[in-house]
Each structure stands twice: as C-alpha cells, then as structure tokens.
XYZ file of C-alpha atoms in Angstrom:
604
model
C 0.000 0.000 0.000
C 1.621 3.511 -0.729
C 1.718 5.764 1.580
C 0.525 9.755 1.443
C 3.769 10.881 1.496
C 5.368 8.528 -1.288
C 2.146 10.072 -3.722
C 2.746 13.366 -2.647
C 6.552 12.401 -3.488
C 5.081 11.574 -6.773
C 3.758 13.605 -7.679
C 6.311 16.671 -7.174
C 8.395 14.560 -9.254
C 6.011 14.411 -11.891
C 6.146 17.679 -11.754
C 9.764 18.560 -11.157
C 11.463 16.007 -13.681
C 8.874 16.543 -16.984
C 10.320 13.631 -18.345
C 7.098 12.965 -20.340
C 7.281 9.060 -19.931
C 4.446 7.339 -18.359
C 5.028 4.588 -15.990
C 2.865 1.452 -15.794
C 0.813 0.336 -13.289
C 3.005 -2.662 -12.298
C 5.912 -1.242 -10.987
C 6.756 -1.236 -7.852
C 6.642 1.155 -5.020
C 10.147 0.734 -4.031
C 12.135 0.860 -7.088
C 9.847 4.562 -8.002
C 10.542 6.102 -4.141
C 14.278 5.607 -5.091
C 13.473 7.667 -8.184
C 12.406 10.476 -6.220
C 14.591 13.150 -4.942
C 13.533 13.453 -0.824
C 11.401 16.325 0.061
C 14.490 18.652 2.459
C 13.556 19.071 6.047
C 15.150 22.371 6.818
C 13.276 25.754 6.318
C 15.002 27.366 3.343
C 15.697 24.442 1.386
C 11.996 23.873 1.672
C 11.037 27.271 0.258
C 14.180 26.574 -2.431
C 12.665 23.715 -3.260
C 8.960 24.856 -3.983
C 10.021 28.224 -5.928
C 11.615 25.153 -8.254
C 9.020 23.834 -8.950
C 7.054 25.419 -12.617
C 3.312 24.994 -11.181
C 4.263 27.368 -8.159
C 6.306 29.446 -9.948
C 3.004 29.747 -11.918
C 0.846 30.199 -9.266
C 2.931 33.313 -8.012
C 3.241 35.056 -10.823
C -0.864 34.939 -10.947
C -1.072 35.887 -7.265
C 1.519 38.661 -8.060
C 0.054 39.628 -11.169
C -3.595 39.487 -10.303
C -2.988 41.086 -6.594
C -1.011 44.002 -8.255
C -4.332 44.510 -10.596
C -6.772 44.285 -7.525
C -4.937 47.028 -5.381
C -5.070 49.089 -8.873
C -8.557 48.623 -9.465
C -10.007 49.334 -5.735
C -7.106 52.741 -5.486
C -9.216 53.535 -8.969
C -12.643 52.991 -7.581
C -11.632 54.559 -3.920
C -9.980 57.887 -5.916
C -13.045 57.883 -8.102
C -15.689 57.515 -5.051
C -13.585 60.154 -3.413
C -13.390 62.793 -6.027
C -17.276 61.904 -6.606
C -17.987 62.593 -3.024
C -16.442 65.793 -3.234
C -18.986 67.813 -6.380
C -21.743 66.659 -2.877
C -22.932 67.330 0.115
C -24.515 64.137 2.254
C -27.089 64.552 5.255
C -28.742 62.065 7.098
C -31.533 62.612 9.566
C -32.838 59.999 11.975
C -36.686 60.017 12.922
C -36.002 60.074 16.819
C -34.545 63.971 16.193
C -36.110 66.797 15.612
C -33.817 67.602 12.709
C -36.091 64.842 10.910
C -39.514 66.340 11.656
C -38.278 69.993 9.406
C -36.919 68.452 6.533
C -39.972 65.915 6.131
C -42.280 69.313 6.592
C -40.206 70.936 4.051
C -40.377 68.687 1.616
C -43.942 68.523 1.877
C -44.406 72.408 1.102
C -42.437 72.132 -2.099
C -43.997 72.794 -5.235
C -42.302 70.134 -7.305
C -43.753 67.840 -4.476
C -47.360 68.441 -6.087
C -46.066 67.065 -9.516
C -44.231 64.009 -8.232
C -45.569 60.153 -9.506
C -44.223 57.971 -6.819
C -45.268 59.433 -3.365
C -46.342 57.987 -0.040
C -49.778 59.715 1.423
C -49.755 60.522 5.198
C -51.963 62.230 7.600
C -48.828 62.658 9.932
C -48.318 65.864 11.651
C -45.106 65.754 12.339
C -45.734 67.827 15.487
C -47.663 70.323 13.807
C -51.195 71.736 14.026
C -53.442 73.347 11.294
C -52.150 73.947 7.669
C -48.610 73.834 8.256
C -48.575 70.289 6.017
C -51.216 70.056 3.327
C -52.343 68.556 0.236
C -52.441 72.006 -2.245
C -56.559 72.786 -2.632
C -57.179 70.932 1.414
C -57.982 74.381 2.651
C -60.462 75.392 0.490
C -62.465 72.461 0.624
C -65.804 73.736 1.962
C -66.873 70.417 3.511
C -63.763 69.563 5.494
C -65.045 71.203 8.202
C -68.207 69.329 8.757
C -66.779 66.366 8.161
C -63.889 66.111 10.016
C -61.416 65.803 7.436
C -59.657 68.723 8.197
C -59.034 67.749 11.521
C -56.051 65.375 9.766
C -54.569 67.422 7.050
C -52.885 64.650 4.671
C -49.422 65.729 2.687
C -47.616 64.042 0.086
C -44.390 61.969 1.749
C -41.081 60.589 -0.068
C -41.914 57.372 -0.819
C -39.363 54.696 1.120
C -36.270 53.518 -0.619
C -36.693 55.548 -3.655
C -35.068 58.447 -4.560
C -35.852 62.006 -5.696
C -34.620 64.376 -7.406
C -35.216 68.668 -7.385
C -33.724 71.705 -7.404
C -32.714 74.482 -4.436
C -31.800 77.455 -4.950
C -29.897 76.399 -8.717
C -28.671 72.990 -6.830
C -29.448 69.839 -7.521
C -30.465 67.778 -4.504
C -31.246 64.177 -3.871
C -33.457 62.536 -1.244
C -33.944 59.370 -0.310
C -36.144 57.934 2.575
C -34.986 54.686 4.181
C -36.590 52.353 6.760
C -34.911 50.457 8.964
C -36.572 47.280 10.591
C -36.592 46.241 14.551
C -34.123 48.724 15.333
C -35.981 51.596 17.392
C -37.929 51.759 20.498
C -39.341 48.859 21.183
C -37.975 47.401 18.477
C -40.016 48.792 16.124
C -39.114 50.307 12.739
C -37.263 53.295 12.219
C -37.145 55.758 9.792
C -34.098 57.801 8.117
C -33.881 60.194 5.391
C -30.812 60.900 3.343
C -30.299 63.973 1.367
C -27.361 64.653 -1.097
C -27.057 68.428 -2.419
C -24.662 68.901 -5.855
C -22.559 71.584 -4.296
C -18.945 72.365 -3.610
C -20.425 74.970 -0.938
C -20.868 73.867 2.299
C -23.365 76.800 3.282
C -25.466 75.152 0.818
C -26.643 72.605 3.609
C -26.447 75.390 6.446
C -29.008 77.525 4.723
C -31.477 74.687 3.723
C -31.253 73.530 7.603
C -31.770 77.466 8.869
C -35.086 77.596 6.154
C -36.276 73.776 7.020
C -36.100 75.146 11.138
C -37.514 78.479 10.412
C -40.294 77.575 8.526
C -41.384 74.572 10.970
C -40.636 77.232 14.136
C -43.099 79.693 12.443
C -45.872 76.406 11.989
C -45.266 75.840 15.190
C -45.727 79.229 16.506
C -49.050 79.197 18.264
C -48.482 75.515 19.714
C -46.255 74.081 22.242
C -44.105 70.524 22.149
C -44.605 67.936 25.138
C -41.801 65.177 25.424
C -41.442 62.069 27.619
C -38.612 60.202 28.362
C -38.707 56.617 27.295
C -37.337 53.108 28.941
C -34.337 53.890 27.006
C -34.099 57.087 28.594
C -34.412 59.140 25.756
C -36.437 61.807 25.255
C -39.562 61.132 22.820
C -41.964 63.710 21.218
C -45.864 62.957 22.076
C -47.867 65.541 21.285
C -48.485 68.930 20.407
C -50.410 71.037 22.248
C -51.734 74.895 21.522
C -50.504 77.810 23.576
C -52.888 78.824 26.226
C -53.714 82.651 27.040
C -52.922 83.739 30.357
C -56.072 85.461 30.215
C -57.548 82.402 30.252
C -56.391 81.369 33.466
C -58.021 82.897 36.427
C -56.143 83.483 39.602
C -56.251 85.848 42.346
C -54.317 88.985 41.538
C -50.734 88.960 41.636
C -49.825 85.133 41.367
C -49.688 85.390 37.446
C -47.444 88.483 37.493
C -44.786 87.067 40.099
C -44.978 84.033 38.011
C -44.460 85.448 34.693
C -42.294 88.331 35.882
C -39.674 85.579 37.628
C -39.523 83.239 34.823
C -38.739 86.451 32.677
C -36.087 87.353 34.557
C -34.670 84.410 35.239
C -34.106 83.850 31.433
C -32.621 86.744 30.793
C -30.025 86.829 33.479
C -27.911 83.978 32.390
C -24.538 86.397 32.325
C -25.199 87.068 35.649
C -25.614 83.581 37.225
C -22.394 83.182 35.447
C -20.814 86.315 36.716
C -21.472 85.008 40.401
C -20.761 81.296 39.780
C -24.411 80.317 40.914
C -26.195 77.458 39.115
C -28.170 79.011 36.349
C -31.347 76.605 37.573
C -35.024 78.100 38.468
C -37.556 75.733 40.344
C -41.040 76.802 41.325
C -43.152 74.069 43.457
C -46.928 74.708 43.500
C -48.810 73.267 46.103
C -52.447 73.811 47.333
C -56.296 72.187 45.885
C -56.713 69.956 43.520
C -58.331 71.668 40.312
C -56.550 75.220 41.654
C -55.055 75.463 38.194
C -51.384 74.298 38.645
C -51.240 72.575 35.487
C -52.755 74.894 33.984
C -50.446 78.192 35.170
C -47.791 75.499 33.483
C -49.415 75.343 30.311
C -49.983 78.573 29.497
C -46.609 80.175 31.001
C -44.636 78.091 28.478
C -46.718 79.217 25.481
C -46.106 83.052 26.834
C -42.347 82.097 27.057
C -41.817 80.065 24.385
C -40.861 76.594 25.897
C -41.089 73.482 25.543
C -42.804 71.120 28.270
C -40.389 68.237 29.466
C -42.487 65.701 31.590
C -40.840 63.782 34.151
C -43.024 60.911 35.560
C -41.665 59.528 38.708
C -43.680 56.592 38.834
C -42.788 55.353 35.222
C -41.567 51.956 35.245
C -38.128 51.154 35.605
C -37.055 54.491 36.629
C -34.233 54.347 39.246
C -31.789 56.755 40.403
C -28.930 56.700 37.755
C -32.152 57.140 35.159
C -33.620 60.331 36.807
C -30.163 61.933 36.359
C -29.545 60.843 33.048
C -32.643 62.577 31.848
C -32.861 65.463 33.621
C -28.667 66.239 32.181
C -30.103 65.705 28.867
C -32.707 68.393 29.278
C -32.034 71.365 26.851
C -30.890 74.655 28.052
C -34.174 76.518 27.601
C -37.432 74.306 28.189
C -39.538 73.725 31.323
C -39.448 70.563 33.327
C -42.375 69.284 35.136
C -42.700 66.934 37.623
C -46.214 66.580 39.123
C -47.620 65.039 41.750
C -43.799 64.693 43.171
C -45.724 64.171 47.045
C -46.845 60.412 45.150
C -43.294 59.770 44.054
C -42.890 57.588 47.337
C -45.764 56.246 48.098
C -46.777 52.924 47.852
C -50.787 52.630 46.961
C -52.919 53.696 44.343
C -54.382 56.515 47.060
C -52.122 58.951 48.717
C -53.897 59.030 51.736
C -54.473 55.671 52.335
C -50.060 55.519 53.341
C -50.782 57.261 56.835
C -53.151 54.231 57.441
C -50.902 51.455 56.329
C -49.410 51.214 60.026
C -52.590 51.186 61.612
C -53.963 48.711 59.574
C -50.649 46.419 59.732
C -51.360 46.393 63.738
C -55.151 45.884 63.122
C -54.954 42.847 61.175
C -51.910 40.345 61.594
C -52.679 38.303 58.973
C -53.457 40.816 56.293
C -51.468 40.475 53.009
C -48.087 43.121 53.284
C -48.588 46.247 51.143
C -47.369 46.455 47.934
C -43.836 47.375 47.135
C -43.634 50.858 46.029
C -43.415 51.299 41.995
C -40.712 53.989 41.835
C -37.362 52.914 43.090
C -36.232 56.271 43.033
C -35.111 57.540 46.538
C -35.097 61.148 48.157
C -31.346 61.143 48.165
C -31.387 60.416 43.884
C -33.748 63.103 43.332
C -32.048 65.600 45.250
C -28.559 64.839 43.259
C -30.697 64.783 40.046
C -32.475 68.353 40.719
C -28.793 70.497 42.049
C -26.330 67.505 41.579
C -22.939 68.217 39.500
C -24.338 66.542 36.596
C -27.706 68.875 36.621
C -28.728 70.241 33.547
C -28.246 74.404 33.981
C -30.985 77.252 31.680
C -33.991 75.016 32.783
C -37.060 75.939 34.752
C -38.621 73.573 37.196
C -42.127 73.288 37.832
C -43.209 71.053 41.074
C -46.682 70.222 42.229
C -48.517 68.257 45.072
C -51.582 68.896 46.861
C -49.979 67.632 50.031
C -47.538 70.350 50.950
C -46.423 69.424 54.790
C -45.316 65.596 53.422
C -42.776 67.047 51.180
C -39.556 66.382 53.076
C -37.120 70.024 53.677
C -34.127 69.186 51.724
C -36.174 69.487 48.848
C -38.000 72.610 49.173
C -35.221 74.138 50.374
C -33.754 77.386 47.967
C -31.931 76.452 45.098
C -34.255 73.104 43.803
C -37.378 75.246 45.203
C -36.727 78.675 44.748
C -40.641 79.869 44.783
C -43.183 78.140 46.599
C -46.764 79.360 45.886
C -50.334 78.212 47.422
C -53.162 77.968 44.995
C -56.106 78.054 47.064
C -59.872 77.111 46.597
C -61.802 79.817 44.288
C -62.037 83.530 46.209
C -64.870 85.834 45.000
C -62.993 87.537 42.521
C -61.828 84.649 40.788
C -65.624 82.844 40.805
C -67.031 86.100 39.447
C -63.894 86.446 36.763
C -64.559 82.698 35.866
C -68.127 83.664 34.779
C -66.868 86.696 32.883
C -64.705 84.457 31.133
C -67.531 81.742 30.127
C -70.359 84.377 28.868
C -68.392 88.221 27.626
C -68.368 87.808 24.027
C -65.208 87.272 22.379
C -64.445 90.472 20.931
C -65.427 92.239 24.123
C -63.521 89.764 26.012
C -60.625 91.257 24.483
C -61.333 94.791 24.406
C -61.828 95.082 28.201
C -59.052 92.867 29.169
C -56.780 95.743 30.652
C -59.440 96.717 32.574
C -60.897 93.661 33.995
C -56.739 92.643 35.313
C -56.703 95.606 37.439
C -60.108 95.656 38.830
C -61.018 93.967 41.954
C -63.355 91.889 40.723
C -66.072 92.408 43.462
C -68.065 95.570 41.040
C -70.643 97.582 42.216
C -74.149 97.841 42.821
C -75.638 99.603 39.943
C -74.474 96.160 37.911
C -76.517 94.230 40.011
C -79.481 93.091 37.682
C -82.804 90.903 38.237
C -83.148 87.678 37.015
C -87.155 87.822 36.833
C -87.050 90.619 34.602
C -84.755 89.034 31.943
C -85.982 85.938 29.767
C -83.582 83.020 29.468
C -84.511 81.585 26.082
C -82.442 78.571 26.266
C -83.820 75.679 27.737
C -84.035 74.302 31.156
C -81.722 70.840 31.764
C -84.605 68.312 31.092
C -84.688 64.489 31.285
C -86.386 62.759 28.150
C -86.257 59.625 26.566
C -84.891 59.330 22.975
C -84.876 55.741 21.199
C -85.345 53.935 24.385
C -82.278 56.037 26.444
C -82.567 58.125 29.285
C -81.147 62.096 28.738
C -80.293 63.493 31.268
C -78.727 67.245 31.046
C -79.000 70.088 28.059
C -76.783 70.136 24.809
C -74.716 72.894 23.979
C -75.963 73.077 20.156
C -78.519 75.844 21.389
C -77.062 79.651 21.078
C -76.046 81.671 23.892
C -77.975 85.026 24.161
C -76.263 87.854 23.370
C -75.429 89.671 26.599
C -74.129 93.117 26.345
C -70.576 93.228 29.132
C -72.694 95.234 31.487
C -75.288 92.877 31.648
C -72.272 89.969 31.902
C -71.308 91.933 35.062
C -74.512 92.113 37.075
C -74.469 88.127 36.325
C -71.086 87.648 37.504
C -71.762 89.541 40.786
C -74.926 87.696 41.345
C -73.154 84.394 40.662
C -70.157 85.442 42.695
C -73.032 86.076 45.805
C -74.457 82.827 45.111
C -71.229 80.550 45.976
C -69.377 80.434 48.724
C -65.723 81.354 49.264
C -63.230 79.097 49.147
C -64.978 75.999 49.137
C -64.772 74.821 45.818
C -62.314 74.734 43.334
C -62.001 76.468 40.053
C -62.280 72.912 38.422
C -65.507 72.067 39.541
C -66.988 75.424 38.764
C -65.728 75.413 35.104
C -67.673 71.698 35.393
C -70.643 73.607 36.528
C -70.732 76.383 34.054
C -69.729 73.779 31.315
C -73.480 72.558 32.284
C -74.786 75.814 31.383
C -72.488 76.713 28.183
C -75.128 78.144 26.537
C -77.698 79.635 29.746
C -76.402 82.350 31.609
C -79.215 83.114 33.265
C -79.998 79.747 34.422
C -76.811 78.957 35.511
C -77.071 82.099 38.083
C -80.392 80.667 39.269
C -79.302 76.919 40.000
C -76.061 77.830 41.687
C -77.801 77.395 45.462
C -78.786 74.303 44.577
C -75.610 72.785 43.264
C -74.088 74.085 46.433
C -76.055 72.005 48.188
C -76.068 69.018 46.517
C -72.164 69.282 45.991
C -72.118 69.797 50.158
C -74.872 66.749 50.990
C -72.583 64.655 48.640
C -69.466 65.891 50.302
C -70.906 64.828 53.523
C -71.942 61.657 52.676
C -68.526 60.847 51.551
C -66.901 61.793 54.645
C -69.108 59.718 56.694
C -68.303 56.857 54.374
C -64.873 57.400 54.816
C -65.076 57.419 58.271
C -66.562 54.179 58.591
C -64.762 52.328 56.424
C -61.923 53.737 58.438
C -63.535 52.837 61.684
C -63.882 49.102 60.281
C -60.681 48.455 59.291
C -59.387 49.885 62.802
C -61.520 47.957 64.372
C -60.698 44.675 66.786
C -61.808 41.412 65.027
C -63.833 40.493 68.053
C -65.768 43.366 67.907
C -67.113 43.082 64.073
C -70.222 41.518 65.419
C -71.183 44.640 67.320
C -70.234 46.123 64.553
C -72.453 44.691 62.183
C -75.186 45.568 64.855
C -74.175 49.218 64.521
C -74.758 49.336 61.071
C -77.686 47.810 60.996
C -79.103 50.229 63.283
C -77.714 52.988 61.631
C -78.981 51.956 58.439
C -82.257 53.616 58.326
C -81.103 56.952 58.469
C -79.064 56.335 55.622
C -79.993 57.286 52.164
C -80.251 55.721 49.434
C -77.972 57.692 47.408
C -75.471 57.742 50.715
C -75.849 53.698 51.236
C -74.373 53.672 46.927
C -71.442 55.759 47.731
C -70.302 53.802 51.216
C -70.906 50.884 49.117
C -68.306 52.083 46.581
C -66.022 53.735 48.747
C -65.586 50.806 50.685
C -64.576 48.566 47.391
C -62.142 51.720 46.456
C-alpha cells in the first residue's frame, strides 16, 4: 500500500522532472521512491525547493500579477468615489430627532412635491397643528369642516427607498427615505432620510437647515411641544399642544405676574448667574387644591415664554436613580421641566392618603397580606442629586406640584431646587365672578376690556346688580327625556347663547359670585358647573344654590363613608359583630344615594 507521502513524493516529481514518460501500473513502489529526490527538512531548502518547482512558480506570478491589478482597481474605484464625493454634500436625519420632523415638513411644502408620480400619502403631523402640512386645494375644501377631514390634514411623503430628485436654490439635490426594521424603540421600525445636495459649498446645507427650522418654528408658533422620556431614557416627542392665554387662566391677583415676571427674569439673566458662579437653575413648586389650576399656570406660562414642556413621571416603570439623572442632564438649556404630583413619588398605593393608614392597619390585622412594594425605586437622596447635583442640567425651569404640601420632606424645598413656593387656594370671590366673565363676555369684548378687567377687583358695584325675573332666558331648562329607548339626562350645547351686552355679563357675575361660597370649591368644579350651562347664563345664576347644596350633601356623605370604612378596618376582630349591629341600626337613616357611595367607597 503507498503511503501519502510517497504520492505526494510523486507527484512533485512528476512535476519537477517533466520527463514525459508514463510509468505502468506494475511497478513497484520501491524501485519509483528511489526515483524520487527526498522532500528537504530544513526551512530554506523547503522554500528553495517549492520556488523550483514550474506549477508554483506559476501560481505566483498569478497571485503577483492578479494582486497588483486588484490594489489598482479598488485605489481607482476609492480615488473615483472620493473625487465623486467631493462635487456633494450628504445629510442624514434619523426620525427620533427633531432635525427629521423639518426636513420631512419641508419637503412637503415644495412645489415640485405636487407634480411628483411615486409618493407615499400621510396624515402625519409631524408635530404640527393646522395647515402647516397640506395637500395644495385641502384648505379650500368647503366640507372639510363638517366632516372632520380637516381635523387630519394629509401631505404628500417621499416614498421609502426611492429616490428624488429637485432643485434648491440652482442645486441639484437628492433625497432618499430609508426604513430600517426592529431597530428603534421597542424594536419597532425606524425611519431615516438621506439627502445629497450637488454643491462644492458647504453653506449650501447650512441655509437649507436654517429655512427647514424656520419655517417649521413659524408652523409651530401658536403651539407648544410635550416630550417624555422613554425606557431607554431618551427623550420622545408625544404631542403637540396649543398655547394657552394667560387670560384664560383665572387666579387671584398677583400670582400670574410674580410668576411670569420671575420666569422672565430668570431667562434673561444667564450672564449674571455666570458672573457670580451660581447654578443658572429656576424651580417653582406649586402646592395647594386639587383643580386650583397648577397645570394649567404650566401650560400657558410656556406658550407666553416660548418653551417646551419636558415631563418627568416619577412613577414610570423602571425608573431608578442613575435614570432620573440621566434625563434630567439631557434636558435642553431653555425648556420647562415638570414633575407633578412629586408628594406620590414615594408612596406605595394607588391613594395617597391611604399611606398614613398602612401602620394602623398592619397592627389591626396580623394576617393581612403586606402592602405592595412601592413602583418607583427612586429615593429622596437620587432626586435631590438629580435636581442640584454636578451633573444637573443648567438654563432650565422647574415646575413642582402636590396637593400635600407638609409631606414634602425640607431638603427638597429648600432654595436652590425650590426657589418659589406658591399656594393655589380654593376659588375667592374675585376669581368665581372672573370665571363667569370668562364663560359668557363675548369674544371680541372679552378682548377689548381685558386691561381693565386685570386691574379691577373683581367684586363691582351695585348699579351692575341686575334681576333675574325681569330678563328671559330663552335657552332651555336641563330636562330628562327619553330618545330611542335612552334616558337624557342634562342640556346640549348646540342651542345659542344670548347675546349679553358686558354690562349685563357683570350684574351676572356679581350675582353668581353672591351665590357661591368662598373658598370651598375649586375652580375645576366650577368650570364643570358652568360647562353645564355653556349656553344659559341666566340659568346657571339661578341653579347655583342648589348645586351648592347638593355638591355639600354629597361631600358629607362621603366623609361619613370614609369614616366608617376607616372605623372598620381599625376595628378589633372580636368586635365586628357589634359592629355589624351598629350598622344595621344605623342603616335607616341612611340614604339611598349615601348607602351607593359607602358601598363604593368601601370597594375603592
């Protein structure tokens, strides 16, 4: 049998000798390994030995030959991409920037746009409201506004992975939108766009950004941007949200003015900050009623200033201390932070009030399941580092709220992460009377006497004071029918308000403000009482007394109910027979209406 290294033998001297003579099958092994010259052990006779050989020399030369070619070919293509490259200029935008959200709305306002035959239809905003993207002829369509289509104005999109090709300012350009799968948040597709500009001018691309910005900053001129931060801790676009009047919110005098006249100045005074080495950082923590208007002081201060609205939820999921700091040092230098609610950061159920009980009901019952765990695992100590820490983000403004003011802990309203503090209290007089004003002065009158209804007290005079019996409400009282088999309850709002002259809006508002009490209720639950009343003035003066006291028997009636549910889960287990006795004694003197809402406070 030969062995692999006598064939191998042969065969290199089959290759080395050429000797063209073919030897038979029947010769032996031994007398053809003695023809063979021995294969040399050492290093360089080895490599001597193979360069002798005519197939390798062969095989070099095309390794040589075709390697030489290769290098030439790609320093070709490399000097030919490269001097290519140079007549353009390449941009890429990625959909999680805002970068992405101009050039997409500029592209949709161009006229050659209108004439293109391969284009993807969209009713996407792109964090715009009104006609700032729209199909050319949208806006005069009669209809859309009964219809509802121009609620989503629809625009004419680059089609994905093909390209375009138009002209700015005597340029060619090139776009092309790209999609990229399983590869955003939530691994979910995201979107790029790529445009390439014919132009050995750099400014070329700086102008086009400047226009893209400026014309999407004037779209968005009369609306505001809110942003979240995601699991990934970036910080996501959600909505877009119209700027609110400040004459729309109604406060007692003064608080809007500090407000406004703080935030001003803080803005403006960044040299100064610097000039004294003091954190350039504002906060403001509002605390006081629910349905005061906190939120909405918020709103409407950052459409006056022209900020965006950075929400920071505590409670979202996965949210830990190294998070909250990450976020808040990517904030931008000029936006407003919110954080509301921070009293609920830290507590552990569904209902705030329910944590001063947890103790008492531990005690009460042994065996009762253990609370549970809290869903923020931020701590005081991470949210103190993330609000004044080194890494803090400097040029923003802070907005805090809670309705529980004493169970914020010291350390954090202390100066420098709570600069202001400010109590929004139940409605006064002069706001319920300015709320009323607000709901039932015409428009253009509205506006008109707005200078003088800020500096008046709010309380009028006596010669407004008009009588309801001699004035007709022509709307309709709140009725209850029965259309196709459903109960109605209420009045709609398609009716039309009568017009009221601003005199006659006063003696209303000072009747109305004479009708409520002060500082019982808040200025949410009146707008949900006038809201009732849209279109009735004059019947929502003469029902006030009675919604008083229904809103005070209900009030009531939910205290009680509170109190003994309270009482029964204090109570010994060997006593809930006599307690059951209690109640049933007790019962009769219940309502009906009362029994429904112990019933579901209880279950709550």
């Amino acid at each position: 049998m030969t062995t692999p290294l006598l064939l191998a033998q042969q065969i290199f001297s089959s290759l080395s000798l050429n000797t063209g003579k073919v030897t038979s099958t029947n010769d032996s092994a031994n007398s053809t390994a003695t023809a063979v010259p021995q294969i040399p052990s050492d290093l360089p006779s080895l490599l001597t030995f193979l360069i002798s050989l005519s197939a390798m020399r062969d095989w070099l030369k095309l390794i040589v030959i075709g390697g030489f070619f290769e290098t030439c070919r790609r320093f070709i293509f490399s000097l030919y991409y490269k001097i290519y490259n140079s007549f353009f200029i390449t941009a890429h935008f990625q959909e999680d920037d805002s970068s992405y959200d101009w050039m997409m709305v500029w592209l949709s306002k161009q006229p050659s746009w209108a004439e293109a035959r391969d284009v993807q239809i969209s009713t996407r905003s792109f964090g715009l409201n009104g006609s700032a993207v729209v199909v050319p002829g949208e806006e005069e369509d009669p209809n859309s506004a009964m219809n509802g289509v121009g609620s989503r104005k629809i625009a004419y999109l680059p089609s994905v992975s093909s390209t375009y090709s138009l002209w700015y300012k005597h340029r060619w350009m090139r776009v092309t939108r790209t999609i990229t799968q399983n590869t955003g948040y939530y691994g979910r597709s995201e979107e790029g766009l790529h445009i390439c500009i014919l132009s050995w001018d750099h400014n070329i691309l700086n102008k086009l950004l400047l226009e893209a910005k400026k014309e999407y900053m004037a779209a968005q001129e009369n609306t505001i941007s809110i942003y979240v931060s995601d699991t990934s801790n970036n910080w996501r676009h959600v909505a877009t949200r119209p700027k609110r009047s400040l004459r729309s919110i109604v406060l007692d005098p003064g608080v809007k003015d500090i407000l406004m006249d703080d935030a001003r100045d803080f803005l403006e005074s960044k040299r100064w900050y610097a000039a004294r080495g003091i954190p350039f950082r504002r906060g403001y923590l509002l605390y006081g009623a629910p349905g005061s208007g906190k939120t909405s002081i918020i709103h409407s201060m950052a459409g006056e200033l022209g900020l965006d609205v950075y929400v920071i939820s505590l409670s979202r999921a996965g949210l830990d201390d190294t998070s909250l700091s990450e976020i808040i040092a990517d904030l931008p230098e000029r936006c407003i932070a919110l954080m509301e609610d921070i009293d609920a950061a830290f507590t552990r159920t569904l209902n705030r009030d329910d944590d001063e009980n947890i103790s008492a009901e531990n005690a009460a019952n042994k065996n009762q399941a253990t609370p549970p765990p809290p869903t923020s695992r931020i701590s005081l100590s991470g949210l103190l580092n993330a609000l004044d820490g080194v890494g803090a983000q400097e040029g923003r403004i802070l907005f805090a709220t809670t309705n529980k003011y004493t169970s914020l802990d010291p350390a954090l309203c202390r100066p420098g992460r709570m600069d202001i503090h400010i109590e929004f209290r139940l409605a006064s007089k002069y706001q319920i009377a300015e709320l009323y004003r607000c709901f039932y002065l015409p428009d253009e009158e509205n506006e008109e006497t707005q200078e003088k209804e800020s500096v008046d007290s709010g309380y009028g005079s006596d010669e407004d004071l008009i009588d309801l019996d001699t004035l007709s409400d022509i709307s309709e009282s709140a009725v209850s029918v029965v259309v196709g088999g459903a109960t109605f309850i209420g009045s709609s709002h398609r009716g039309r308000a009568p017009k009221l002259s601003r005199k006659q809006v006063n003696g209303l508002a000072i009747k109305f403000r004479d009708a409520m009490p002060e500082r019982e209720f808040s200025m949410a639950s009146l707008q949900g009482y006038l809201m009732m009343y849209k279109t009735r003035p004059f019947e929502a003066v003469r029902e006030v007394e009675s919604w008083v006291g229904r809103e005070r028997a209900e009030r009531e009636a939910k205290a009680k109910a509170a109190e003994k549910a309270k009482a029964k889960t204090l109570a010994p287990v060997g006593t809930a027979a006599t307690g059951e006795s209690a109640k049933k004694e007790a019962a009769p003197e219940i309502s009906k209406d009362t029994k429904r809402d112990i019933s579901i406070s209880t279950t709550d």
